[in-house]
């Protein structure tokens, strides 16, 4: 609404110049999403799934291929290595979308994670989604639709919209585009959260909570944008950055704007004290959607916060750093400490995600190339592990669906040593044990932070790692060192979900043992920092 | 060469996990075979080691993670060599001794009903041997690493197999002990991680030990970094006040794992003090010396006194080790060449004598189904060979002349006395206490009237004897002729001494009681 008001009010309106080639991955994903909606309207119920699933794979795969092509292509024109050329990157679409090296990296990462999450969403073995979202939980209508075997294939277009928004979010070069992207990515997620098949009340409660809190945070974000516009006379990040150097009269406007904007961004990545939605939503949402949120949304949100703080507010870093220090410290510590008391696996992973967001913030605080490349690497490493972990959560099932309570996992190591072993490996990666990707990522971030003069933060990070290790180890103890109950849950391995686990495992090992290629990629993506 | 030594057991461990279920015997044979091959290769390598040659030999160095400045850099000096030799010689013996460890219960006292419950294998046998082999790979790696990052990686990764061994195959309180062990060590390791990163940021963009040891750090920074490394090593070793995990972990671990835990893994701590704390931060190490010596002396006495009071055999051996680690730390920080040579030799000797003690105690526990000292009595009459080897191992533990520990303990005390008289005198009291705890334990378990449940006890089997005999032979051999080992150790120690810019006090001056 605000967006249109601004455009019509602009003087001398002329048709904008759009670089379609550079924006193609995003446009493709959005196009597939729209197509998906049309399919819902025109294709018969029996055929919908058979059309939607391949379409989603093709859309994401095509977008990924195009992203890779864009990166390689620009390099080959110049006859240089992949991201070796500074002046070539320009903000596209009249300066509102910045397609630069970090964007390629982030979009590529998001698309890969979306593809892996799609493996979980499209898994037929475990029905994660409700057959009829509109039916009251426990009602006859619900029973009927379940018996009729109906399903919501709307999940796929919704997911594509969300992914499209996630692609745009870190690429936005002005705050208004960023806000639009934020809403495009959030609204489908609110819906998807409420679609769990089991424990539907919990799921719907989670959706409502997420929606309300998300709406609040969006309002904060928008208010912050308005104040910054008042300060700089522009919502463009580079204009704000230039203005910070010059002006001296309206600092309160700037600082208040930055604070409100940060609230909106920090909410999305679940930093303390804006984390309270995370455990509820992660627990209530269908597990494939949780995996999508825990990987793609986190990457996207960090991409956006990196861009805002590296491009727009870099000159202000002496003002925002103390605040971010405080947020990073309480995020790391609170995430780790509260996780200790959790008894539900998904909630536990949610708090672990909070703690990881704290570690990632160290890379943001570093405001250096090393910090950027470390954060990019960490995101890539963490996403794979976390999708794999949620895929395993999907597989451990009893008569009531997923067996979420930790006590139900007792003795899993004896019943299904392979699955329990892989899960233990993922947990060790979360804990940052060497030879896993988690360690490499953590090391990269810590190193960048030490070089950026944030050694105290690293010490806090290390201490909270030690605390966090306690609850990861506790899960391992439950799985391996205690005896299974008589009616213990069984492990139901679906084919595509198993693929997701295998991919997560492979990435966790490779990025832990031979991280050099990925580090190079992240390093090259970071050499030019962000385009202005 | 060293890479091969690390890769071989690692691949073996991987191969064992791929074996089909139910091929337990095959898994054991593969594990034993690989560990013997590794031991033979290592001994071959050790024979080609030239004590007078370059400091680090058999070196290899490749970029591993260029972005971080990390090399896959391995190489051994004398100290590392003898410790690797200790590890690979113990390994096949441990595998042999714990042949049926994973098959049945091996822990502390339990009622008969529970015994049946624990008599089933808690996890598959092949897992146990795969974990042992992966542990071997990491033990070689940690001593061979000449890149600080690589050392850290092995230092931390080593915990995981040991954690699973204790937690899955240990005694009744295994899960508590395993978690305590892991958290303590992880905490220390993470503190070291900060120091590692901070050290890197002071250096020329590499983690290579050779480069980092050339740095001239600002004194305050050096002190903090020293502390970061030292706490990790003090937990690992363990020195008193960081020792409380050891009796639990060693007491609950299956016998074979307890041997490796106390015999080798804990040596990483003292090895780290000698190699990293002293050489990377020489001036800080000198500044902290009084503190460390105090802790070491407290550890010697405290460990010994607690050992006397133990009623559980395994815990008793664990406490004696705390006392012995005090001696090792004392020798290292005495900053004399006798002290440090003695300490290094002590690491090796302690590895063997503790291994013998733990193995025999393990055999006793399996036979009796209890680890309590008062559950035994008069074993000597029914199992003379077992009692005899126990006596030798015990006497080695109390440093009887003619057995290996005596040489090293003597060197440590002489080396300390020339510089720090009072600590050396107090530490010498530890030897007396050692005699008390060893002989008293021996008396209560082996002598006296044969206890009723002990009567049917079998003597050592051939397999058990095969595992013990080489250790006993080494203990005796090193007791009479430690020169070959000392020749290998001494050049490395000289190097450390020159790095910390310390010279041995001249004997004539020492009579005046000079202190630096």
Short mmCIF file of N, CA and C in Angstrom, two decimals, chain A residues 73-204:
data_model
loop_
_atom_site.label_atom_id
_atom_site.label_comp_id
_atom_site.label_asym_id
_atom_site.label_seq_id
_atom_site.Cartn_x
_atom_site.Cartn_y
_atom_site.Cartn_z
N UNK A 73 28.93 -16.60 -15.87
CA UNK A 73 28.86 -15.84 -17.10
C UNK A 73 29.58 -14.50 -16.97
N UNK A 74 29.28 -13.80 -15.91
CA UNK A 74 29.90 -12.49 -15.74
C UNK A 74 31.40 -12.63 -15.63
N UNK A 75 31.83 -13.72 -15.04
CA UNK A 75 33.27 -13.94 -14.92
C UNK A 75 33.86 -14.20 -16.30
N UNK A 76 33.16 -15.00 -17.11
CA UNK A 76 33.76 -15.38 -18.38
C UNK A 76 33.81 -14.19 -19.34
N UNK A 77 32.87 -13.28 -19.25
CA UNK A 77 32.92 -12.08 -20.09
C UNK A 77 34.21 -11.32 -19.79
N UNK A 78 34.46 -11.20 -18.53
CA UNK A 78 35.64 -10.45 -18.12
C UNK A 78 36.92 -11.25 -18.32
N UNK A 79 36.78 -12.54 -18.53
CA UNK A 79 37.95 -13.39 -18.65
C UNK A 79 38.71 -13.52 -17.35
N UNK A 80 38.02 -13.36 -16.26
CA UNK A 80 38.70 -13.48 -14.97
C UNK A 80 37.97 -14.50 -14.12
N UNK A 81 38.48 -14.71 -12.95
CA UNK A 81 37.84 -15.70 -12.09
C UNK A 81 36.50 -15.16 -11.61
N UNK A 82 35.82 -16.06 -10.95
CA UNK A 82 34.39 -15.90 -10.74
C UNK A 82 33.97 -14.51 -10.25
N UNK A 83 34.47 -14.10 -9.14
CA UNK A 83 33.96 -12.84 -8.59
C UNK A 83 35.10 -11.85 -8.41
N UNK A 84 35.84 -11.72 -9.46
CA UNK A 84 37.10 -11.02 -9.35
C UNK A 84 37.01 -9.57 -9.81
N UNK A 85 35.84 -9.10 -10.14
CA UNK A 85 35.77 -7.79 -10.79
C UNK A 85 34.83 -6.87 -10.04
N UNK A 86 35.37 -5.78 -9.61
CA UNK A 86 34.59 -4.90 -8.76
C UNK A 86 33.55 -4.07 -9.49
N UNK A 87 33.91 -3.30 -10.53
CA UNK A 87 33.00 -2.25 -10.98
C UNK A 87 31.82 -2.80 -11.76
N UNK A 88 31.85 -4.09 -12.06
CA UNK A 88 30.84 -4.63 -12.93
C UNK A 88 29.47 -4.74 -12.28
N UNK A 89 29.47 -4.85 -10.99
CA UNK A 89 28.19 -5.04 -10.30
C UNK A 89 27.50 -3.71 -10.14
N UNK A 90 26.25 -3.70 -10.56
CA UNK A 90 25.46 -2.50 -10.37
C UNK A 90 24.13 -2.93 -9.78
N UNK A 91 23.54 -2.03 -9.07
CA UNK A 91 22.22 -2.34 -8.57
C UNK A 91 21.25 -2.38 -9.74
N UNK A 92 20.42 -3.42 -9.78
CA UNK A 92 19.52 -3.60 -10.90
C UNK A 92 18.16 -2.98 -10.58
N UNK A 93 17.28 -3.00 -11.53
CA UNK A 93 15.91 -2.52 -11.36
C UNK A 93 15.88 -1.14 -10.74
N UNK A 94 16.51 -0.22 -11.42
CA UNK A 94 16.55 1.18 -10.98
C UNK A 94 17.15 1.32 -9.58
N UNK A 95 18.08 0.48 -9.30
CA UNK A 95 18.79 0.62 -8.04
C UNK A 95 18.07 0.02 -6.85
N UNK A 96 16.98 -0.68 -7.07
CA UNK A 96 16.29 -1.20 -5.89
C UNK A 96 16.70 -2.63 -5.55
N UNK A 97 17.31 -3.32 -6.50
CA UNK A 97 17.77 -4.68 -6.22
C UNK A 97 19.26 -4.74 -6.53
N UNK A 98 20.03 -5.18 -5.58
CA UNK A 98 21.47 -5.26 -5.76
C UNK A 98 21.84 -6.71 -6.06
N UNK A 99 22.22 -6.96 -7.29
CA UNK A 99 22.65 -8.32 -7.63
C UNK A 99 24.17 -8.32 -7.65
N UNK A 100 24.77 -8.65 -6.53
CA UNK A 100 26.22 -8.65 -6.44
C UNK A 100 26.70 -10.01 -5.96
N UNK A 101 27.99 -10.12 -5.73
CA UNK A 101 28.55 -11.44 -5.42
C UNK A 101 27.93 -12.06 -4.17
N UNK A 102 27.82 -11.32 -3.05
CA UNK A 102 27.18 -11.94 -1.89
C UNK A 102 25.74 -12.36 -2.18
N UNK A 103 25.05 -11.56 -3.03
CA UNK A 103 23.69 -11.94 -3.36
C UNK A 103 23.66 -13.28 -4.09
N UNK A 104 24.57 -13.43 -5.07
CA UNK A 104 24.62 -14.73 -5.75
C UNK A 104 24.81 -15.85 -4.75
N UNK A 105 25.76 -15.64 -3.86
CA UNK A 105 26.04 -16.70 -2.89
C UNK A 105 24.81 -16.99 -2.05
N UNK A 106 24.20 -15.92 -1.53
CA UNK A 106 23.04 -16.12 -0.64
C UNK A 106 21.88 -16.74 -1.39
N UNK A 107 21.63 -16.25 -2.62
CA UNK A 107 20.51 -16.80 -3.36
C UNK A 107 20.77 -18.25 -3.72
N UNK A 108 21.99 -18.53 -4.12
CA UNK A 108 22.32 -19.92 -4.41
C UNK A 108 22.09 -20.80 -3.19
N UNK A 109 22.55 -20.33 -2.02
CA UNK A 109 22.37 -21.10 -0.79
C UNK A 109 20.89 -21.31 -0.51
N UNK A 110 20.12 -20.23 -0.61
CA UNK A 110 18.69 -20.34 -0.31
C UNK A 110 18.03 -21.34 -1.25
N UNK A 111 18.41 -21.28 -2.54
CA UNK A 111 17.77 -22.18 -3.49
C UNK A 111 18.14 -23.63 -3.21
N UNK A 112 19.40 -23.86 -2.87
CA UNK A 112 19.79 -25.24 -2.54
C UNK A 112 19.00 -25.73 -1.33
N UNK A 113 18.93 -24.90 -0.30
CA UNK A 113 18.21 -25.33 0.91
C UNK A 113 16.73 -25.51 0.61
N UNK A 114 16.18 -24.64 -0.26
CA UNK A 114 14.77 -24.78 -0.60
C UNK A 114 14.55 -26.11 -1.31
N UNK A 115 15.48 -26.47 -2.19
CA UNK A 115 15.35 -27.75 -2.88
C UNK A 115 15.38 -28.91 -1.89
N UNK A 116 16.32 -28.83 -0.94
CA UNK A 116 16.42 -29.92 0.04
C UNK A 116 15.17 -29.95 0.91
N UNK A 117 14.68 -28.76 1.29
CA UNK A 117 13.45 -28.73 2.10
C UNK A 117 12.28 -29.27 1.31
N UNK A 118 12.29 -29.00 -0.01
CA UNK A 118 11.22 -29.51 -0.85
C UNK A 118 11.19 -31.04 -0.83
N UNK A 119 12.38 -31.63 -0.72
CA UNK A 119 12.43 -33.08 -0.58
C UNK A 119 11.59 -33.52 0.61
N UNK A 120 11.65 -32.74 1.69
CA UNK A 120 10.88 -33.09 2.89
C UNK A 120 9.40 -32.77 2.69
N UNK A 121 9.13 -31.61 2.09
CA UNK A 121 7.73 -31.21 1.94
C UNK A 121 7.00 -32.17 1.02
N UNK A 122 7.70 -32.65 -0.01
CA UNK A 122 7.06 -33.53 -0.97
C UNK A 122 7.11 -35.00 -0.55
N UNK A 123 7.64 -35.26 0.64
CA UNK A 123 7.76 -36.64 1.11
C UNK A 123 6.37 -37.25 1.28
N UNK A 124 6.14 -38.39 0.63
CA UNK A 124 4.83 -39.02 0.75
C UNK A 124 4.75 -39.94 1.94
N UNK A 125 5.90 -40.41 2.37
CA UNK A 125 5.91 -41.41 3.44
C UNK A 125 5.27 -40.89 4.73
N UNK A 126 5.55 -39.65 5.09
CA UNK A 126 4.96 -39.10 6.31
C UNK A 126 4.09 -37.93 5.92
N UNK A 127 2.82 -38.02 6.20
CA UNK A 127 1.96 -36.90 5.87
C UNK A 127 2.13 -35.85 6.94
N UNK A 128 2.80 -34.78 6.59
CA UNK A 128 3.06 -33.75 7.58
C UNK A 128 1.95 -32.71 7.58
N UNK A 129 1.20 -32.64 6.48
CA UNK A 129 0.24 -31.55 6.35
C UNK A 129 -1.18 -32.05 6.56
N UNK A 130 -2.01 -31.14 7.03
CA UNK A 130 -3.39 -31.50 7.31
C UNK A 130 -4.15 -31.67 6.00
N UNK A 131 -5.10 -32.59 5.98
CA UNK A 131 -5.86 -32.75 4.74
C UNK A 131 -6.80 -31.58 4.48
N UNK A 132 -7.28 -30.95 5.53
CA UNK A 132 -8.29 -29.90 5.35
C UNK A 132 -8.06 -28.84 6.42
N UNK A 133 -7.36 -27.78 6.07
CA UNK A 133 -6.98 -26.81 7.08
C UNK A 133 -8.19 -26.09 7.65
N UNK A 134 -9.26 -25.99 6.84
CA UNK A 134 -10.41 -25.22 7.30
C UNK A 134 -11.25 -25.99 8.30
N UNK A 135 -11.10 -27.30 8.36
CA UNK A 135 -11.91 -28.09 9.27
C UNK A 135 -11.47 -27.86 10.71
N UNK A 136 -12.45 -27.79 11.61
CA UNK A 136 -12.13 -27.60 13.02
C UNK A 136 -11.41 -28.85 13.52
N UNK A 137 -10.35 -28.68 14.26
CA UNK A 137 -9.63 -29.86 14.76
C UNK A 137 -10.55 -30.77 15.56
N UNK A 138 -10.49 -32.03 15.27
CA UNK A 138 -11.30 -33.01 15.99
C UNK A 138 -12.72 -33.12 15.50
N UNK A 139 -13.10 -32.39 14.47
CA UNK A 139 -14.49 -32.41 14.01
C UNK A 139 -14.71 -33.54 13.02
N UNK A 140 -16.00 -33.73 12.66
CA UNK A 140 -16.32 -34.77 11.69
C UNK A 140 -15.75 -34.42 10.33
N UNK A 141 -15.82 -33.13 10.00
CA UNK A 141 -15.32 -32.71 8.69
C UNK A 141 -13.87 -33.11 8.53
N UNK A 142 -13.13 -33.00 9.62
CA UNK A 142 -11.72 -33.37 9.54
C UNK A 142 -11.57 -34.86 9.25
N UNK A 143 -12.40 -35.65 9.98
CA UNK A 143 -12.36 -37.09 9.77
C UNK A 143 -12.68 -37.45 8.33
N UNK A 144 -13.70 -36.79 7.80
CA UNK A 144 -14.13 -37.10 6.44
C UNK A 144 -13.03 -36.81 5.43
N UNK A 145 -12.45 -35.62 5.57
CA UNK A 145 -11.44 -35.27 4.58
C UNK A 145 -10.22 -36.17 4.72
N UNK A 146 -9.96 -36.58 5.95
CA UNK A 146 -8.83 -37.47 6.13
C UNK A 146 -9.11 -38.81 5.46
N UNK A 147 -10.37 -39.27 5.66
CA UNK A 147 -10.74 -40.55 5.05
C UNK A 147 -10.72 -40.43 3.53
N UNK A 148 -11.12 -39.27 3.02
CA UNK A 148 -11.17 -39.09 1.57
C UNK A 148 -9.77 -38.95 0.98
N UNK A 149 -8.78 -38.77 1.86
CA UNK A 149 -7.40 -38.69 1.36
C UNK A 149 -7.10 -37.39 0.64
N UNK A 150 -7.83 -36.35 0.96
CA UNK A 150 -7.56 -35.08 0.29
C UNK A 150 -6.30 -34.44 0.89
N UNK A 151 -5.75 -33.52 0.16
CA UNK A 151 -4.55 -32.85 0.67
C UNK A 151 -4.46 -31.45 0.10
N UNK A 152 -3.64 -30.64 0.76
CA UNK A 152 -3.48 -29.26 0.34
C UNK A 152 -2.27 -29.15 -0.56
N UNK A 153 -2.49 -29.16 -1.86
CA UNK A 153 -1.34 -28.96 -2.74
C UNK A 153 -0.99 -27.48 -2.84
N UNK A 154 -1.79 -26.62 -2.20
CA UNK A 154 -1.43 -25.20 -2.15
C UNK A 154 -0.10 -24.99 -1.45
N UNK A 155 0.31 -25.99 -0.71
CA UNK A 155 1.59 -25.88 -0.01
C UNK A 155 2.70 -25.48 -0.97
N UNK A 156 2.67 -26.03 -2.17
CA UNK A 156 3.80 -25.80 -3.08
C UNK A 156 3.86 -24.35 -3.58
N UNK A 157 2.74 -23.81 -4.15
CA UNK A 157 2.84 -22.39 -4.53
C UNK A 157 3.15 -21.48 -3.34
N UNK A 158 2.59 -21.79 -2.17
CA UNK A 158 2.89 -20.96 -0.99
C UNK A 158 4.38 -20.97 -0.70
N UNK A 159 4.95 -22.16 -0.79
CA UNK A 159 6.38 -22.26 -0.50
C UNK A 159 7.18 -21.47 -1.54
N UNK A 160 6.72 -21.54 -2.81
CA UNK A 160 7.46 -20.82 -3.84
C UNK A 160 7.40 -19.31 -3.60
N UNK A 161 6.24 -18.83 -3.18
CA UNK A 161 6.16 -17.40 -2.86
C UNK A 161 7.14 -17.05 -1.74
N UNK A 162 7.13 -17.89 -0.71
CA UNK A 162 8.03 -17.62 0.41
C UNK A 162 9.48 -17.60 -0.06
N UNK A 163 9.85 -18.60 -0.88
CA UNK A 163 11.24 -18.67 -1.34
C UNK A 163 11.57 -17.45 -2.20
N UNK A 164 10.61 -17.04 -3.05
CA UNK A 164 10.84 -15.84 -3.86
C UNK A 164 11.12 -14.64 -2.98
N UNK A 165 10.33 -14.49 -1.94
CA UNK A 165 10.57 -13.39 -1.01
C UNK A 165 11.92 -13.48 -0.35
N UNK A 166 12.30 -14.72 -0.01
CA UNK A 166 13.60 -14.90 0.64
C UNK A 166 14.73 -14.53 -0.31
N UNK A 167 14.55 -14.80 -1.60
CA UNK A 167 15.59 -14.45 -2.57
C UNK A 167 15.73 -12.93 -2.68
N UNK A 168 14.60 -12.26 -2.60
CA UNK A 168 14.63 -10.81 -2.77
C UNK A 168 15.14 -10.10 -1.51
N UNK A 169 14.82 -10.68 -0.36
CA UNK A 169 15.11 -10.01 0.92
C UNK A 169 16.58 -9.58 1.03
N UNK A 170 17.53 -10.50 0.87
CA UNK A 170 18.93 -10.07 1.02
C UNK A 170 19.44 -9.26 -0.17
N UNK A 171 18.69 -9.27 -1.29
CA UNK A 171 19.16 -8.54 -2.46
C UNK A 171 18.62 -7.11 -2.50
N UNK A 172 17.72 -6.79 -1.59
CA UNK A 172 17.08 -5.47 -1.66
C UNK A 172 18.10 -4.39 -1.37
N UNK A 173 18.10 -3.41 -2.24
CA UNK A 173 19.05 -2.32 -2.07
C UNK A 173 18.40 -1.09 -1.46
N UNK A 174 17.07 -1.09 -1.38
CA UNK A 174 16.45 -0.02 -0.62
C UNK A 174 15.48 -0.62 0.38
N UNK A 175 15.19 0.15 1.39
CA UNK A 175 14.49 -0.41 2.53
C UNK A 175 13.04 -0.75 2.19
N UNK A 176 12.49 -0.06 1.21
CA UNK A 176 11.11 -0.35 0.87
C UNK A 176 10.99 -1.70 0.15
N UNK A 177 11.89 -1.92 -0.80
CA UNK A 177 11.92 -3.24 -1.44
C UNK A 177 12.12 -4.31 -0.39
N UNK A 178 12.97 -4.01 0.56
CA UNK A 178 13.25 -4.98 1.61
C UNK A 178 11.99 -5.29 2.41
N UNK A 179 11.21 -4.25 2.65
CA UNK A 179 9.97 -4.47 3.40
C UNK A 179 9.01 -5.34 2.61
N UNK A 180 8.90 -5.04 1.30
CA UNK A 180 8.01 -5.86 0.46
C UNK A 180 8.47 -7.31 0.49
N UNK A 181 9.77 -7.50 0.33
CA UNK A 181 10.29 -8.86 0.35
C UNK A 181 9.99 -9.53 1.69
N UNK A 182 10.14 -8.77 2.75
CA UNK A 182 9.88 -9.32 4.09
C UNK A 182 8.45 -9.83 4.18
N UNK A 183 7.53 -9.04 3.67
CA UNK A 183 6.13 -9.46 3.75
C UNK A 183 5.86 -10.64 2.83
N UNK A 184 6.46 -10.61 1.64
CA UNK A 184 6.22 -11.72 0.70
C UNK A 184 6.75 -13.02 1.28
N UNK A 185 7.83 -12.94 1.97
CA UNK A 185 8.37 -14.20 2.53
C UNK A 185 7.61 -14.61 3.79
N UNK A 186 7.10 -13.63 4.54
CA UNK A 186 6.50 -13.98 5.82
C UNK A 186 5.08 -14.51 5.67
N UNK A 187 4.25 -13.84 4.86
CA UNK A 187 2.83 -14.20 4.83
C UNK A 187 2.61 -15.67 4.47
N UNK A 188 3.26 -16.20 3.42
CA UNK A 188 3.04 -17.63 3.17
C UNK A 188 3.50 -18.51 4.33
N UNK A 189 4.57 -18.08 5.01
CA UNK A 189 5.06 -18.90 6.12
C UNK A 189 4.05 -18.94 7.26
N UNK A 190 3.39 -17.79 7.53
CA UNK A 190 2.36 -17.81 8.58
C UNK A 190 1.33 -18.88 8.28
N UNK A 191 0.90 -18.92 7.00
CA UNK A 191 -0.10 -19.90 6.60
C UNK A 191 0.43 -21.32 6.74
N UNK A 192 1.62 -21.52 6.21
CA UNK A 192 2.18 -22.88 6.20
C UNK A 192 2.34 -23.42 7.61
N UNK A 193 2.64 -22.51 8.55
CA UNK A 193 2.83 -22.96 9.94
C UNK A 193 1.59 -23.62 10.51
N UNK A 194 0.43 -23.20 10.06
CA UNK A 194 -0.80 -23.70 10.66
C UNK A 194 -1.31 -24.97 10.03
N UNK A 195 -0.53 -25.60 9.17
CA UNK A 195 -1.06 -26.72 8.39
C UNK A 195 -0.65 -28.08 8.91
N UNK A 196 -0.14 -28.16 10.14
CA UNK A 196 0.34 -29.46 10.62
C UNK A 196 -0.81 -30.45 10.71
N UNK A 197 -0.51 -31.71 10.43
CA UNK A 197 -1.55 -32.73 10.43
C UNK A 197 -1.88 -33.17 11.85
N UNK A 198 -0.86 -33.33 12.66
CA UNK A 198 -1.09 -33.77 14.04
C UNK A 198 -1.01 -32.56 14.95
N UNK A 199 -1.61 -32.71 16.11
CA UNK A 199 -1.57 -31.65 17.10
C UNK A 199 -1.91 -30.30 16.43
N UNK A 200 -3.07 -30.28 15.84
CA UNK A 200 -3.41 -29.14 15.00
C UNK A 200 -3.62 -27.86 15.81
N UNK A 201 -4.16 -28.02 17.01
CA UNK A 201 -4.38 -26.81 17.81
C UNK A 201 -3.05 -26.11 18.08
N UNK A 202 -2.05 -26.92 18.42
CA UNK A 202 -0.72 -26.38 18.67
C UNK A 202 -0.21 -25.66 17.42
N UNK A 203 -0.46 -26.28 16.30
CA UNK A 203 0.02 -25.72 15.03
C UNK A 203 -0.67 -24.39 14.74
N UNK A 204 -2.01 -24.38 14.97
CA UNK A 204 -2.72 -23.14 14.67
C UNK A 204 -2.32 -22.04 15.64
#
